[in-house]
XYZ file of C-alpha atoms in Angstrom:
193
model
C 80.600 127.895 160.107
C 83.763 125.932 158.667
C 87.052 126.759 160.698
C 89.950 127.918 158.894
C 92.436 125.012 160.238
C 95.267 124.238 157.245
C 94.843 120.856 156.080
C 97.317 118.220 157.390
C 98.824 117.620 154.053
C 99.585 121.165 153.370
C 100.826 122.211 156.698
C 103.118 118.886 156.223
C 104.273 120.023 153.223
C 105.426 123.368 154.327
C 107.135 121.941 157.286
C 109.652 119.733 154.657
C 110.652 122.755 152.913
C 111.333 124.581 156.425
C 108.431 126.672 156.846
C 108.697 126.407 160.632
C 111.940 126.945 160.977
C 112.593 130.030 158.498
C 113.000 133.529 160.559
C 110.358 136.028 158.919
C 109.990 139.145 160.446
C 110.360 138.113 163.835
C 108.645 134.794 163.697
C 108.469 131.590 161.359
C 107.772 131.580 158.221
C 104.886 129.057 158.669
C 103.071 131.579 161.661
C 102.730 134.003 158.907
C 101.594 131.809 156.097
C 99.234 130.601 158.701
C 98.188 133.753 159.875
C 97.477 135.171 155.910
C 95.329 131.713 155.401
C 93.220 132.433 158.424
C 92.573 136.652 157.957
C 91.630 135.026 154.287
C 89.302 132.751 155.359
C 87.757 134.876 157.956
C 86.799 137.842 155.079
C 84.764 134.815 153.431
C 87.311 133.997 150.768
C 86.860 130.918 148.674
C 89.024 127.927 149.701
C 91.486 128.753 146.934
C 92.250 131.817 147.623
C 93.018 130.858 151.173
C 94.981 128.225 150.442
C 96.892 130.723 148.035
C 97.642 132.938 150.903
C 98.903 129.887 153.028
C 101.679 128.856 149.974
C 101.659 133.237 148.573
C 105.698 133.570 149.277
C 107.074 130.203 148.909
C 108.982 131.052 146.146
C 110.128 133.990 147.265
C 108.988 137.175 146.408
C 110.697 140.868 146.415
C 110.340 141.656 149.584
C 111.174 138.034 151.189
C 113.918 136.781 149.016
C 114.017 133.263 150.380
C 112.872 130.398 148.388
C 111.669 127.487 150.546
C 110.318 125.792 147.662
C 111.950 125.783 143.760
C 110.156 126.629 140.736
C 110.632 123.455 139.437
C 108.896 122.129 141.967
C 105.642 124.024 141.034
C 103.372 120.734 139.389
C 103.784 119.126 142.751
C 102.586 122.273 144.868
C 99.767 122.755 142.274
C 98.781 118.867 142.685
C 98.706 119.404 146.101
C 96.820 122.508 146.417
C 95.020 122.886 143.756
C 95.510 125.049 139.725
C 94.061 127.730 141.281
C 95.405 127.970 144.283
C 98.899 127.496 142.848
C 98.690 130.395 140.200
C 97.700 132.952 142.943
C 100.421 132.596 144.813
C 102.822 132.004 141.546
C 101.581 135.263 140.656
C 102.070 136.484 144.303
C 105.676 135.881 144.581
C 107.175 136.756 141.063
C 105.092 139.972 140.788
C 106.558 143.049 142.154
C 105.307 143.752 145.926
C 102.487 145.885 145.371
C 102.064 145.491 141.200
C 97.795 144.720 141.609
C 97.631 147.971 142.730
C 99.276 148.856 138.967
C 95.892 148.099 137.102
C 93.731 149.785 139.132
C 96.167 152.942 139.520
C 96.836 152.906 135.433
C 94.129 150.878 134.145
C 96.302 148.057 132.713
C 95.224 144.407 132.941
C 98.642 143.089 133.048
C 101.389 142.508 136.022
C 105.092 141.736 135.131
C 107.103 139.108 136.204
C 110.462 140.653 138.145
C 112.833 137.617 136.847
C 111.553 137.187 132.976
C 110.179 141.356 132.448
C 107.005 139.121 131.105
C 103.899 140.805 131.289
C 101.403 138.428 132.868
C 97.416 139.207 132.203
C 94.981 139.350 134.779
C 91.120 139.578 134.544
C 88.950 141.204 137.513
C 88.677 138.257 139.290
C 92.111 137.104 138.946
C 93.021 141.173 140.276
C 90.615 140.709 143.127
C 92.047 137.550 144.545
C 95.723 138.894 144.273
C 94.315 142.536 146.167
C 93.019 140.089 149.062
C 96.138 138.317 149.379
C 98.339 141.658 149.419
C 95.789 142.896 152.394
C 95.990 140.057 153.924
C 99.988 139.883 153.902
C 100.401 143.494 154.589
C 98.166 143.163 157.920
C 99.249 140.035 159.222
C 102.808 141.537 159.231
C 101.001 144.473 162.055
C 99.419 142.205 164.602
C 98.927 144.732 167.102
C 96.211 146.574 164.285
C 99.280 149.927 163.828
C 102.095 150.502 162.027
C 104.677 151.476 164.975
C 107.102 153.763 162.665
C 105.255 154.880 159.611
C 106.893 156.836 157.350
C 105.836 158.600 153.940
C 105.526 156.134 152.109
C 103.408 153.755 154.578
C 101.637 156.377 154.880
C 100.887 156.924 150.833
C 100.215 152.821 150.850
C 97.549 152.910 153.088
C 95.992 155.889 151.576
C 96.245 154.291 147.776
C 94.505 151.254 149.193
C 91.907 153.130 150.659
C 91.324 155.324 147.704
C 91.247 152.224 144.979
C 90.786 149.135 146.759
C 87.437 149.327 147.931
C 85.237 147.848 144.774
C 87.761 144.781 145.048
C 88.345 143.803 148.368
C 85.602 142.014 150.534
C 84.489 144.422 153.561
C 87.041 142.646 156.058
C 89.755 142.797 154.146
C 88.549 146.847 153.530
C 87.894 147.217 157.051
C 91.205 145.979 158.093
C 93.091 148.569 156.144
C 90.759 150.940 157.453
C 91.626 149.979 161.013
C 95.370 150.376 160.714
C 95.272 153.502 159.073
C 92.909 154.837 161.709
C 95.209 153.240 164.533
C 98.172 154.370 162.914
C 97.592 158.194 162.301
C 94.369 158.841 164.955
C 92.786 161.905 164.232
C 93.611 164.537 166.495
C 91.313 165.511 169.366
C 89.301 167.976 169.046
C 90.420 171.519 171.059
C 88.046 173.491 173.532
C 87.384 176.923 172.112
C-alpha cells in the first residue's frame, strides 16, 4: 500500500511561502494542509486530488483570508504539482466555502469565482474531486471526530452533506461525515417503560 508522505519538493515549497509558520485554527497552516493530503489519500483518492488538498487554500479562500502564495505565482505551483492538481485547489480557494454543494442542491454545473463574479463550469468529475476536498477540509478542522459547539447551521451542513453527498464522495470521505454527525448530536438513549 503506498503511504501518503508529501513529497520533499512540495512540502519545501510550502515551507518558503510560510506554511509552517502561519497560525490556522490553532495550529500551522502546513499541519492542516498535511492533514487534508493524508484523510485524501487514505479514502483512495488519486494522487492529484491529494496533492490538491495539500496546496487547496494557498491562495486564500473565504473562510481563511491569508494568501501564502500570489496568483501570479500560479504556473510555478502548477509546474510543480501538476495541471490538475493546481486547478482543484484554484477552484478550491476562489470558490465560495461550500459552492460544490450549489450544483447538486440546484442542479447547476457552474461555481462562481468570489473576486471576478465569473461563473466557472464544472463536470461530474471535476464536482466530485472539489466535494472530497471540502470533506476532507471540513473534518480535518474536528480532530477529535465532534463538533464541540454546533449550532444551526453546523447542524444544517452536516445534514445537506449527508442528504446529497453520498453518490459523490468515496465511502471514507461519506463515512467521515457520518461519524461527526453521529458524535456530534448522539441519539438519545432509549427510556425504560
Amino acid at each position: 500500500m503506498k503511504t501518503s508522505s508529501v513529497d520533499e519538493a512540495h512540502k519545501q515549497f510550502l515551507f518558503e511561502a510560510g506554511a509552517d509558520t502561519t497560525p490556522h485554527s490553532g495550529r500551522t497552516l502546513y499541519i492542516h494542509l498535511e492533514g487534508v493530503h493524508r484523510r485524501l489519500h487514505d479514502w483512495g483518492n488519486e494522487e492529484s486530488v491529494c496533492v490538491a488538498g495539500l496546496f487547496h487554500s494557498v491562495y486564500g479562500t473565504s473562510a481563511f483570508k491569508q494568501q501564502i502564495i500570489p496568483l501570479e505565482l500560479r504556473g510555478r505551483v502548477r509546474a510543480l504539482i501538476g495541471e490538475k492538481a493546481e486547478a482543484l485547489a484554484y477552484l478550491f480557494c476562489v470558490c465560495e466555502r461550500h459552492a460544490c454543494l450549489g450544483p447538486l442542491l440546484y442542479g447547476t454545473s457552474k461555481m462562481k469565482n468570489m473576486a471576478s463574479g465569473e461563473e466557472i463550469g464544472i463536470d461530474e468529475e471535476t464536482l466530485r474531486c472539489m466535494l472530497e476536498l471540502e470533506v476532507a477540509n471540513f473534518v480535518d478542522h474536528f480532530p477529535g471526530g465532534k463538533i464541540d459547539n454546533p449550532g444551526a447551521r453546523a447542524e444544517m451542513l452536516l445534514k445537506t452533506y449527508l442528504m446529497t453527498t453520498e453518490r459523490y464522495l468515496s465511502k471514507g470521505a461519506y463515512g467521515a461525515i457520518q461519524s461527526i454527525y453521529a458524535n456530534t448530536y448522539p441519539a438519545p438513549a432509549a427510556t425504560a417503560g
